[in-house]
Amino acid sequence: MMSDSIQKKTVRILLLLSLVYFIKFIPPNMAASQNIEMVSIFEPDEAVPLPYVFNMIRPADSLKNALIQFFFYKYYFYGFPHFAYSAAVLFPLQWFNQLNNTPLVMVVLRQMVSLLPLLAAIWIIVYLQTRFKGYRAVLLFIFLVSLPAVLTNNFWWHPDGLAILFAMLAIFFLERDDLRLGKNYYFSAAMCGISAATKGIGFYFFLTIPIYLAVGLISKKAAWKKTALSALGFIVCMALAYLLVNPTLIYPSVRERYFKVMISQSELLSQGYEVEYPKGILTAVPQMVNDFGTLPFLILTVVACVRSMVRDQKRLLHLIILTWAIPITVFIFFLIHYKFQYWLPVALPLFSTVINFFPEKFPLDLKNIKLQKNKWLSLIAILIVMFQLFLNLNQDVRLYRAQLNREKNASAIRFHERVMQVLSPLPQVKGGYHLYHDVRMYMPECLEWYCEASFEMLDYEYMQSKRFDIILLSQQRIYDYLDPDTIALDAGQLTSSQAFYRDAQRGNIKGYYLIYRDKYGLVFIRSRLYQYYFQAANAR
């Protein structure tokens, strides 16, 4: 029960801000989603898993078959909690026969599966730091939701919001346990398991828990025997939670496919997809600065966390945050290629520590600042934070407008319109034409052509086996594979593919004729079709 009137007032303000924030994202999250092909050109990671969610909730002839198709979702790159929750929020649309309404489907998924859980995670973080008391809670909330990485995550349907929510709940229960190794400790273990089962990040508590137990021993809040049993208990509880929210893992065949995908995904993160992705601290830091804040601010957050761990009343909380931040940061800096969503689970709690530089009551007592050196340090920190907030809001406006107008500004859509004009001499034929297009190229299904796309590098062997009538290639993809700095995981495959891409760059693919080219892409048509419908037409 909240008896403090200030706390109640703060919660009402946060609820109002959250409602406005949630509503504000509806227009950009509905934009540029006219069909699944349009979704794909902006974010293939949304378009590819969507049919699997539809299959989970499609009508079945029996309850048994309905349960089978719901639980055996078959797309194991993300865990069952993500797909189950996504399917649940789409159930009402299924009832009203609205699953073919792609803009509505995508706005529901982006708002409910990405934005809402991340918003809930931020509420947990704000509570841990401020207990919802005073202006600091409101300021911290505004700062965290203004992070460019948070906005970017709100613009797509992905499991990160859910995984982060469960990870923050793990921190919440661990702090609440306060080294007692009681029920909250095991609630934390369960949240770790669910977070790990959603997208793997729960496994990164591997440093936090041993240090937490060691602190309990050193402070004599727990005996050796209880600590040892609690360590084992945490692993067991986490494993049971993992299995409970991924129930089909009890079947060996599912378990084999699931962990095969997990291993493959880990290799992709560490090595790259077909070509070696750049990684390392020199690559990660500039991208972090773009997604999260200036270098002085990032350094300040580490200082704030260490300072709070040493001096603040909530020392245990900041120890948990620091030990949680270290493993993921090390992985991003040295072992995997950087993406904003990989560091977001660290950034949110780590950044929250800067609020401890702000006085509980505002404004500052300027008379006393002159007398106390540490007040000057706090004032400098406050100026850095407020300047970073200003930068965040400016970048947020640009990101929001770009998302809102991305259909109008999309080169892929303009290229598609031009392609349709260029291909207009082709007559309609039964079954249409067999067309290849690079991923992120717009090719709506309404054409009734047999269209294929591939994430892999292309080569002549692939093209000759498919016998495409039309080939659409992305100019940027050609540049990427012909870049002399490109390092392939399979050097032989890259050599074979580069032969194809060099010919494409020259406009001379064997068996095809280049009929259109611009800065975005190239259009090739099979030679016999060109000779019959284009060359003959030009001659006439």
Coordinates of C-alpha atoms in Angstrom, one line a residue:
M1 CA 0.0 0.0 0.0
M2 CA 1.3 3.5 -0.9
S3 CA 0.6 5.8 2.0
D4 CA 3.0 8.6 0.9
S5 CA 1.0 11.3 -0.9
I6 CA 4.1 12.3 -2.9
Q7 CA 4.5 8.7 -4.0
K8 CA 0.9 8.5 -5.1
K9 CA 1.2 11.7 -7.0
T10 CA 4.3 10.6 -8.7
V11 CA 2.7 7.3 -9.8
R12 CA -0.3 9.2 -11.3
I13 CA 2.1 11.4 -13.3
L14 CA 4.0 8.3 -14.5
L15 CA 0.8 6.6 -15.5
L16 CA -0.2 9.7 -17.5
L17 CA 3.2 10.0 -19.2
S18 CA 3.1 6.2 -20.0
L19 CA -0.3 6.5 -21.6
V20 CA 0.7 9.4 -23.7
Y21 CA 3.9 7.7 -24.7
F22 CA 2.1 4.5 -25.6
I23 CA -0.5 6.3 -27.7
K24 CA 2.2 8.4 -29.4
F25 CA 3.8 5.3 -31.0
I26 CA 0.6 4.0 -32.7
P27 CA 0.9 6.1 -35.9
P28 CA 4.6 5.2 -36.7
N29 CA 4.0 1.6 -35.7
M30 CA 1.1 1.4 -38.1
A31 CA 2.9 3.2 -40.9
A32 CA 4.7 1.4 -43.8
S33 CA 2.9 -1.9 -43.1
Q34 CA 0.4 -2.1 -45.9
N35 CA 1.3 -5.8 -46.5
I36 CA 3.8 -8.3 -45.3
E37 CA 6.2 -7.6 -48.3
M38 CA 6.3 -4.0 -47.2
V39 CA 7.1 -5.0 -43.6
S40 CA 9.9 -7.2 -45.0
I41 CA 11.7 -4.4 -46.8
F42 CA 12.1 -2.5 -43.6
E43 CA 12.6 -5.4 -41.1
P44 CA 12.9 -9.0 -42.3
D45 CA 13.1 -10.1 -38.7
E46 CA 9.4 -9.2 -38.3
A47 CA 8.2 -10.7 -41.6
V48 CA 9.9 -14.1 -41.4
P49 CA 8.4 -15.3 -38.0
L50 CA 4.9 -13.8 -38.5
P51 CA 3.4 -16.8 -40.4
Y52 CA 4.5 -19.0 -37.5
V53 CA 2.4 -16.9 -35.1
F54 CA -0.5 -17.0 -37.5
N55 CA -0.2 -20.8 -37.6
M56 CA -0.3 -21.0 -33.8
I57 CA -3.8 -19.5 -33.6
R58 CA -5.4 -20.7 -36.9
P59 CA -8.7 -22.6 -36.5
A60 CA -8.3 -26.3 -35.9
D61 CA -10.6 -29.2 -36.2
S62 CA -10.1 -30.4 -32.6
L63 CA -8.8 -29.1 -29.3
K64 CA -5.9 -31.5 -29.5
N65 CA -4.7 -30.1 -32.9
A66 CA -5.2 -26.6 -31.7
L67 CA -2.9 -27.2 -28.7
I68 CA -0.3 -29.0 -31.0
Q69 CA -0.1 -26.2 -33.4
F70 CA 0.0 -23.6 -30.6
F71 CA 2.9 -25.2 -28.6
F72 CA 4.9 -26.7 -31.5
Y73 CA 5.6 -23.3 -33.1
K74 CA 8.6 -24.5 -35.0
Y75 CA 10.6 -21.3 -35.2
Y76 CA 13.2 -21.7 -32.5
F77 CA 15.3 -18.6 -33.0
Y78 CA 13.3 -17.2 -30.1
G79 CA 11.7 -18.9 -27.2
F80 CA 8.1 -19.9 -26.6
P81 CA 7.3 -17.0 -24.3
H82 CA 7.7 -14.5 -27.1
F83 CA 5.6 -16.5 -29.5
A84 CA 2.9 -17.5 -27.0
Y85 CA 2.5 -13.9 -25.9
S86 CA 2.5 -12.6 -29.5
A87 CA -0.1 -15.2 -30.4
A88 CA -2.2 -14.3 -27.3
V89 CA -2.4 -10.6 -28.3
L90 CA -3.4 -11.5 -31.8
F91 CA -6.3 -13.8 -30.7
P92 CA -8.9 -11.0 -30.7
L93 CA -7.8 -10.2 -34.3
Q94 CA -8.3 -13.8 -35.2
W95 CA -11.8 -13.8 -33.7
F96 CA -12.8 -10.8 -35.8
N97 CA -11.1 -12.2 -38.9
Q98 CA -8.5 -9.3 -39.0
L99 CA -5.3 -11.2 -39.4
N100 CA -5.2 -10.1 -43.1
N101 CA -5.2 -6.5 -41.9
T102 CA -1.4 -6.2 -41.8
P103 CA -1.2 -2.6 -40.4
L104 CA -3.4 -3.6 -37.5
V105 CA -1.5 -6.8 -36.9
M106 CA 1.9 -5.0 -36.9
V107 CA 0.8 -2.1 -34.6
V108 CA -0.7 -4.6 -32.1
L109 CA 2.5 -6.7 -32.1
R110 CA 4.9 -3.7 -31.9
Q111 CA 2.9 -1.9 -29.2
M112 CA 2.0 -4.9 -27.0
V113 CA 5.0 -7.2 -27.5
S114 CA 7.9 -4.7 -27.8
L115 CA 6.8 -1.3 -26.3
L116 CA 4.6 -2.3 -23.4
P117 CA 7.0 -4.9 -21.8
L118 CA 9.9 -2.4 -22.2
L119 CA 7.8 0.3 -20.6
A120 CA 7.1 -2.0 -17.7
A121 CA 10.8 -2.8 -17.3
I122 CA 11.5 0.9 -17.1
W123 CA 8.9 1.3 -14.4
I124 CA 10.7 -1.4 -12.4
I125 CA 14.0 0.3 -12.8
V126 CA 12.5 3.7 -11.8
Y127 CA 11.0 2.1 -8.7
L128 CA 14.3 0.4 -7.7
Q129 CA 16.1 3.7 -7.8
T130 CA 13.5 6.2 -6.5
R131 CA 10.6 4.2 -4.9
F132 CA 8.4 6.5 -7.0
K133 CA 9.2 9.4 -4.7
G134 CA 9.5 13.0 -6.0
Y135 CA 10.7 14.6 -9.2
R136 CA 13.6 12.2 -9.6
A137 CA 11.3 9.4 -10.5
V138 CA 9.7 11.4 -13.2
L139 CA 13.0 12.7 -14.5
L140 CA 14.5 9.2 -14.6
F141 CA 11.5 7.8 -16.4
I142 CA 11.6 10.6 -19.0
F143 CA 15.3 10.1 -19.5
L144 CA 15.1 6.3 -20.0
V145 CA 12.2 6.4 -22.4
S146 CA 14.0 9.1 -24.4
L147 CA 17.0 6.9 -25.2
P148 CA 17.3 6.5 -29.0
A149 CA 17.8 2.7 -28.5
V150 CA 14.5 2.5 -26.6
L151 CA 12.7 4.3 -29.4
T152 CA 14.3 2.0 -32.0
N153 CA 13.2 -1.0 -30.1
N154 CA 9.6 0.3 -29.8
F155 CA 9.5 0.5 -33.6
W156 CA 9.7 -3.2 -34.3
W157 CA 8.2 -6.6 -33.1
H158 CA 11.0 -8.5 -31.4
P159 CA 11.5 -10.5 -28.2
D160 CA 13.9 -8.0 -26.5
G161 CA 11.2 -6.1 -24.6
L162 CA 9.9 -9.3 -22.9
A163 CA 13.3 -10.7 -22.2
I164 CA 14.4 -7.4 -20.6
L165 CA 11.3 -7.2 -18.5
F166 CA 12.0 -10.6 -17.0
A167 CA 15.7 -9.7 -16.5
M168 CA 14.6 -6.5 -14.6
L169 CA 12.2 -8.6 -12.5
A170 CA 15.1 -10.9 -11.7
I171 CA 17.0 -7.8 -10.4
F172 CA 13.9 -6.6 -8.6
F173 CA 13.5 -9.8 -6.7
L174 CA 17.2 -10.2 -6.0
E175 CA 17.3 -6.7 -4.4
R176 CA 14.1 -7.4 -2.5
D177 CA 15.6 -10.6 -1.1
D178 CA 18.4 -8.5 0.5
L179 CA 20.8 -11.5 0.9
R180 CA 18.2 -13.5 2.9
L181 CA 18.1 -16.3 0.3
G182 CA 14.4 -16.6 0.8
K183 CA 11.4 -16.8 -1.6
N184 CA 12.4 -13.6 -3.4
Y185 CA 15.7 -15.2 -4.3
Y186 CA 13.9 -18.1 -6.0
F187 CA 11.5 -15.7 -7.7
S188 CA 14.6 -14.1 -9.1
A189 CA 15.9 -17.5 -10.3
A190 CA 12.5 -18.1 -12.0
M191 CA 12.7 -14.8 -13.8
C192 CA 16.2 -15.6 -14.9
G193 CA 15.0 -18.8 -16.4
I194 CA 12.1 -17.2 -18.2
S195 CA 14.4 -14.4 -19.6
A196 CA 16.8 -17.0 -20.8
A197 CA 14.0 -19.0 -22.4
T198 CA 12.7 -15.9 -24.2
K199 CA 16.0 -14.7 -25.7
G200 CA 18.9 -16.0 -23.8
I201 CA 19.9 -12.9 -21.8
G202 CA 18.9 -14.5 -18.4
F203 CA 22.1 -16.6 -18.7
Y204 CA 24.2 -13.5 -18.2
F205 CA 23.4 -13.5 -14.5
F206 CA 26.2 -16.0 -14.2
L207 CA 28.5 -13.4 -12.5
T208 CA 25.8 -11.7 -10.4
I209 CA 24.6 -14.8 -8.5
P210 CA 28.0 -16.1 -7.2
I211 CA 29.0 -12.6 -6.1
Y212 CA 25.6 -12.1 -4.5
L213 CA 26.1 -15.4 -2.6
A214 CA 29.6 -14.4 -1.7
V215 CA 28.5 -11.1 -0.2
G216 CA 25.9 -13.0 1.8
L217 CA 28.7 -15.2 3.2
I218 CA 31.0 -12.3 4.0
S219 CA 28.3 -10.3 5.7
K220 CA 27.4 -13.4 7.7
K221 CA 23.7 -13.2 6.6
A222 CA 23.9 -16.9 5.4
A223 CA 25.9 -19.9 6.5
W224 CA 28.0 -22.0 4.2
K225 CA 25.5 -24.8 4.0
K226 CA 22.6 -22.6 3.2
T227 CA 24.7 -20.8 0.6
A228 CA 25.7 -24.0 -1.1
L229 CA 22.2 -25.3 -1.1
S230 CA 20.9 -21.9 -2.4
A231 CA 23.4 -21.9 -5.2
L232 CA 22.2 -25.3 -6.3
G233 CA 18.6 -24.2 -5.7
F234 CA 19.0 -21.2 -8.0
I235 CA 20.2 -23.4 -10.9
V236 CA 17.4 -25.9 -10.4
C237 CA 14.7 -23.2 -10.1
M238 CA 16.1 -21.4 -13.2
A239 CA 16.2 -24.7 -15.2
L240 CA 12.6 -25.6 -14.1
A241 CA 11.3 -22.2 -15.1
Y242 CA 13.1 -22.5 -18.5
L243 CA 11.5 -25.8 -19.1
L244 CA 8.1 -24.7 -17.9
V245 CA 7.9 -21.9 -20.4
N246 CA 9.3 -24.1 -23.2
P247 CA 7.3 -27.2 -22.5
T248 CA 7.9 -28.9 -25.8
L249 CA 11.5 -29.4 -24.9
I250 CA 10.5 -32.6 -23.1
Y251 CA 10.3 -34.1 -26.6
P252 CA 13.8 -35.2 -27.8
S253 CA 13.1 -34.3 -31.4
V254 CA 12.0 -30.8 -30.5
R255 CA 14.9 -30.4 -28.1
E256 CA 17.4 -31.5 -30.8
R257 CA 16.1 -28.9 -33.3
Y258 CA 15.8 -26.2 -30.6
F259 CA 19.4 -26.5 -29.4
K260 CA 20.7 -26.9 -32.9
V261 CA 19.2 -23.5 -33.8
M262 CA 20.6 -22.0 -30.5
I263 CA 24.1 -23.2 -31.4
S264 CA 23.8 -21.9 -34.9
Q265 CA 22.6 -18.6 -33.6
S266 CA 25.5 -18.3 -31.3
E267 CA 27.9 -19.0 -34.2
L268 CA 26.2 -16.3 -36.2
L269 CA 26.6 -13.8 -33.3
S270 CA 30.3 -14.6 -32.9
Q271 CA 31.3 -15.0 -36.6
G272 CA 28.7 -13.3 -38.8
Y273 CA 26.3 -14.4 -41.5
E274 CA 28.3 -15.7 -44.5
V275 CA 30.7 -12.8 -44.2
E276 CA 32.6 -11.9 -41.0
Y277 CA 31.0 -9.0 -39.2
P278 CA 33.2 -6.3 -37.7
K279 CA 33.5 -6.6 -33.9
G280 CA 35.6 -5.3 -31.1
I281 CA 35.5 -2.3 -28.8
L282 CA 36.6 0.1 -31.5
T283 CA 33.6 -1.0 -33.6
A284 CA 31.1 -1.1 -30.7
V285 CA 31.8 2.2 -28.9
P286 CA 31.0 4.5 -31.9
Q287 CA 27.7 2.7 -32.4
M288 CA 26.9 2.8 -28.7
V289 CA 27.4 6.6 -28.8
N290 CA 24.9 6.8 -31.5
D291 CA 22.3 4.6 -29.8
F292 CA 22.8 5.4 -26.1
G293 CA 24.7 8.6 -25.5
T294 CA 27.9 10.6 -25.7
L295 CA 31.2 9.1 -24.4
P296 CA 31.3 11.4 -21.4
F297 CA 27.8 10.3 -20.5
L298 CA 28.6 6.6 -20.9
I299 CA 31.7 7.0 -18.7
L300 CA 29.6 8.9 -16.1
T301 CA 27.1 6.0 -15.9
V302 CA 29.9 3.7 -14.8
V303 CA 31.3 6.2 -12.3
A304 CA 27.7 6.7 -11.0
C305 CA 27.2 2.9 -10.5
V306 CA 30.5 2.4 -8.7
R307 CA 30.0 5.5 -6.6
S308 CA 26.5 4.4 -5.6
M309 CA 27.8 0.9 -4.8
V310 CA 30.3 2.4 -2.4
R311 CA 28.4 5.4 -0.9
D312 CA 24.7 5.0 -1.5
Q313 CA 22.2 3.3 0.8
K314 CA 21.2 0.9 -2.0
R315 CA 24.7 -0.6 -2.3
L316 CA 23.4 -4.1 -3.0
L317 CA 21.3 -2.9 -5.9
H318 CA 24.2 -1.2 -7.6
L319 CA 26.4 -4.3 -7.0
I320 CA 23.8 -6.3 -8.8
I321 CA 23.6 -3.8 -11.7
L322 CA 27.4 -3.7 -12.1
T323 CA 27.8 -7.4 -12.1
W324 CA 24.9 -7.8 -14.5
A325 CA 26.5 -5.2 -16.8
I326 CA 30.0 -6.6 -17.0
P327 CA 29.4 -9.9 -18.8
I328 CA 27.2 -8.5 -21.6
T329 CA 29.5 -5.6 -22.1
V330 CA 32.5 -7.8 -22.4
F331 CA 30.7 -10.0 -24.9
I332 CA 29.7 -7.0 -27.0
F333 CA 33.2 -5.5 -26.8
F334 CA 35.2 -8.6 -27.6
L335 CA 33.2 -11.6 -28.7
I336 CA 30.2 -10.7 -30.8
H337 CA 29.3 -8.0 -33.3
Y338 CA 27.4 -5.1 -31.8
K339 CA 23.6 -4.5 -32.2
F340 CA 21.7 -2.0 -30.1
Q341 CA 19.3 -4.5 -28.6
Y342 CA 22.2 -6.6 -27.2
W343 CA 23.3 -3.8 -24.8
L344 CA 19.9 -2.4 -24.0
P345 CA 19.3 -4.8 -21.0
V346 CA 22.5 -3.3 -19.5
A347 CA 22.0 0.3 -20.5
L348 CA 18.6 0.7 -18.7
P349 CA 19.7 -0.2 -15.2
L350 CA 23.2 1.2 -15.6
F351 CA 21.9 4.6 -16.8
S352 CA 19.4 4.7 -13.9
T353 CA 22.3 5.1 -11.5
V354 CA 23.0 8.7 -12.6
I355 CA 19.8 9.8 -10.9
N356 CA 21.7 9.5 -7.6
F357 CA 23.7 12.7 -8.5
F358 CA 20.4 14.6 -8.3
P359 CA 19.3 15.9 -4.9
E360 CA 16.1 14.5 -3.5
K361 CA 14.7 17.9 -3.3
F362 CA 14.9 20.5 -6.0
P363 CA 16.3 23.1 -6.6
L364 CA 19.9 22.8 -5.3
D365 CA 21.0 24.9 -2.4
L366 CA 23.5 27.1 -4.3
K367 CA 25.0 28.6 -1.2
N368 CA 26.2 25.3 0.1
I369 CA 27.7 24.3 -3.3
K370 CA 30.6 26.7 -2.8
L371 CA 31.5 25.0 0.4
Q372 CA 31.3 21.3 -0.7
K373 CA 33.6 19.9 -3.4
N374 CA 31.4 16.9 -4.0
K375 CA 28.4 19.2 -4.7
W376 CA 30.4 20.6 -7.6
L377 CA 31.0 17.1 -8.9
S378 CA 27.3 16.4 -8.6
L379 CA 26.5 19.6 -10.5
I380 CA 28.8 18.7 -13.3
A381 CA 27.2 15.3 -13.5
I382 CA 23.7 16.9 -13.6
L383 CA 24.8 19.1 -16.5
I384 CA 26.1 16.1 -18.4
V385 CA 22.8 14.2 -17.9
M386 CA 20.6 17.2 -18.8
F387 CA 22.7 17.8 -21.9
Q388 CA 22.4 14.2 -22.9
L389 CA 18.6 14.4 -22.3
F390 CA 18.5 17.3 -24.7
L391 CA 20.5 15.4 -27.3
N392 CA 18.2 12.3 -26.9
L393 CA 15.0 14.4 -27.5
N394 CA 16.5 15.9 -30.6
Q395 CA 17.4 12.5 -32.0
D396 CA 14.0 11.1 -30.9
V397 CA 12.2 13.7 -33.1
R398 CA 14.3 12.7 -36.1
L399 CA 13.8 9.0 -35.5
Y400 CA 10.0 9.4 -35.0
R401 CA 9.6 11.5 -38.2
A402 CA 11.7 9.0 -40.2
Q403 CA 9.6 6.1 -39.0
L404 CA 6.4 7.9 -39.6
N405 CA 7.4 8.8 -43.2
R406 CA 9.4 5.7 -44.1
E407 CA 6.9 4.4 -46.7
K408 CA 7.0 7.8 -48.5
N409 CA 10.8 7.9 -48.4
A410 CA 11.5 4.3 -49.1
S411 CA 13.9 3.7 -52.1
A412 CA 12.6 0.1 -52.3
I413 CA 9.1 1.2 -53.0
R414 CA 10.1 3.8 -55.6
F415 CA 12.3 1.2 -57.2
H416 CA 9.4 -1.2 -57.4
E417 CA 7.2 1.4 -59.1
R418 CA 9.9 2.0 -61.7
V419 CA 10.4 -1.8 -62.2
M420 CA 6.7 -2.3 -62.9
Q421 CA 6.9 0.4 -65.6
V422 CA 10.0 -1.2 -67.1
L423 CA 8.5 -4.7 -67.2
S424 CA 5.2 -3.5 -68.6
P425 CA 5.9 -4.9 -72.2
L426 CA 5.7 -8.4 -70.6
P427 CA 2.3 -10.0 -71.4
Q428 CA 0.3 -11.7 -68.7
V429 CA 0.8 -15.4 -68.7
K430 CA -0.8 -18.2 -66.7
G431 CA 1.3 -18.7 -63.6
G432 CA 3.1 -15.5 -64.0
Y433 CA 6.9 -15.2 -64.1
H434 CA 9.6 -16.7 -61.9
L435 CA 11.3 -13.7 -60.2
Y436 CA 14.3 -13.4 -57.9
H437 CA 14.7 -10.3 -55.7
D438 CA 17.2 -9.5 -53.0
V439 CA 15.9 -9.4 -49.4
R440 CA 14.5 -5.9 -48.5
M441 CA 13.4 -5.4 -52.1
Y442 CA 9.7 -4.7 -52.3
M443 CA 7.7 -7.2 -54.4
P444 CA 4.1 -7.5 -53.3
E445 CA 2.3 -10.8 -53.6
C446 CA -0.5 -9.1 -55.7
L447 CA 1.6 -9.6 -58.8
E448 CA 0.7 -13.3 -58.7
W449 CA 4.3 -14.2 -59.8
Y450 CA 6.4 -16.8 -58.3
C451 CA 8.9 -14.7 -56.3
E452 CA 11.9 -15.9 -54.3
A453 CA 14.4 -14.1 -52.1
S454 CA 17.5 -15.3 -50.4
F455 CA 19.7 -14.2 -47.5
E456 CA 22.7 -16.2 -48.9
M457 CA 25.3 -15.0 -51.4
L458 CA 24.3 -15.7 -55.0
D459 CA 26.3 -17.5 -57.6
Y460 CA 25.8 -18.9 -61.1
E461 CA 25.1 -22.4 -59.9
Y462 CA 22.2 -21.2 -57.9
M463 CA 20.9 -18.9 -60.7
Q464 CA 21.1 -21.6 -63.3
S465 CA 19.4 -24.2 -61.1
K466 CA 16.4 -21.8 -60.5
R467 CA 16.1 -20.5 -64.1
F468 CA 14.6 -17.2 -63.1
D469 CA 12.9 -15.1 -65.7
I470 CA 13.6 -11.8 -63.9
I471 CA 16.4 -11.0 -61.5
L472 CA 16.3 -7.9 -59.2
L473 CA 19.5 -7.1 -57.4
S474 CA 20.3 -4.5 -54.8
Q475 CA 23.2 -2.2 -55.8
Q476 CA 24.3 -2.0 -52.1
R477 CA 24.5 -5.8 -51.8
I478 CA 26.7 -5.9 -54.9
Y479 CA 29.0 -3.3 -53.4
D480 CA 29.1 -5.2 -50.1
Y481 CA 30.2 -8.5 -51.6
L482 CA 32.7 -6.9 -54.0
D483 CA 34.3 -4.9 -51.2
P484 CA 37.9 -6.0 -51.0
D485 CA 37.7 -5.8 -47.2
T486 CA 34.9 -8.3 -47.0
I487 CA 36.0 -11.5 -45.2
A488 CA 33.9 -14.6 -45.9
L489 CA 33.4 -17.5 -43.5
D490 CA 33.7 -19.7 -46.6
A491 CA 36.4 -18.2 -48.8
G492 CA 35.5 -20.6 -51.7
Q493 CA 31.8 -19.5 -51.7
L494 CA 32.8 -15.8 -51.7
T495 CA 35.1 -16.4 -54.7
S496 CA 32.3 -18.1 -56.6
S497 CA 29.8 -15.4 -55.6
Q498 CA 32.1 -12.6 -56.6
A499 CA 32.3 -13.9 -60.1
F500 CA 28.5 -13.5 -60.3
Y501 CA 28.4 -10.1 -58.6
R502 CA 31.2 -8.7 -60.8
D503 CA 29.2 -9.6 -63.9
A504 CA 26.1 -8.1 -62.3
Q505 CA 28.0 -4.9 -61.6
R506 CA 29.1 -4.8 -65.3
G507 CA 25.5 -5.4 -66.3
N508 CA 26.5 -8.6 -68.0
I509 CA 24.9 -11.7 -66.2
K510 CA 25.2 -14.7 -68.5
G511 CA 21.9 -15.5 -70.1
Y512 CA 20.3 -12.2 -69.0
Y513 CA 20.0 -8.7 -70.3
L514 CA 20.1 -5.6 -68.1
I515 CA 17.0 -3.5 -68.9
Y516 CA 17.1 -1.0 -66.0
R517 CA 19.5 0.4 -63.4
D518 CA 19.5 3.1 -60.8
K519 CA 21.3 3.9 -57.5
Y520 CA 19.1 1.4 -55.7
G521 CA 19.0 -1.7 -57.9
L522 CA 19.3 -3.5 -61.2
V523 CA 16.7 -5.3 -63.3
F524 CA 17.8 -8.3 -65.5
I525 CA 15.5 -10.3 -67.7
R526 CA 16.1 -13.6 -69.4
S527 CA 17.6 -13.1 -72.9
R528 CA 14.9 -14.9 -74.8
L529 CA 12.2 -12.7 -73.1
Y530 CA 14.2 -9.6 -73.8
Q531 CA 14.6 -10.6 -77.5
Y532 CA 10.9 -11.4 -77.9
Y533 CA 9.2 -8.6 -76.0
F534 CA 11.7 -5.8 -75.6
Q535 CA 14.1 -5.9 -78.5
A536 CA 11.4 -6.6 -81.0
A537 CA 9.2 -3.8 -79.5
N538 CA 12.1 -1.4 -79.8
A539 CA 12.7 -2.4 -83.4
R540 CA 9.1 -1.7 -84.2

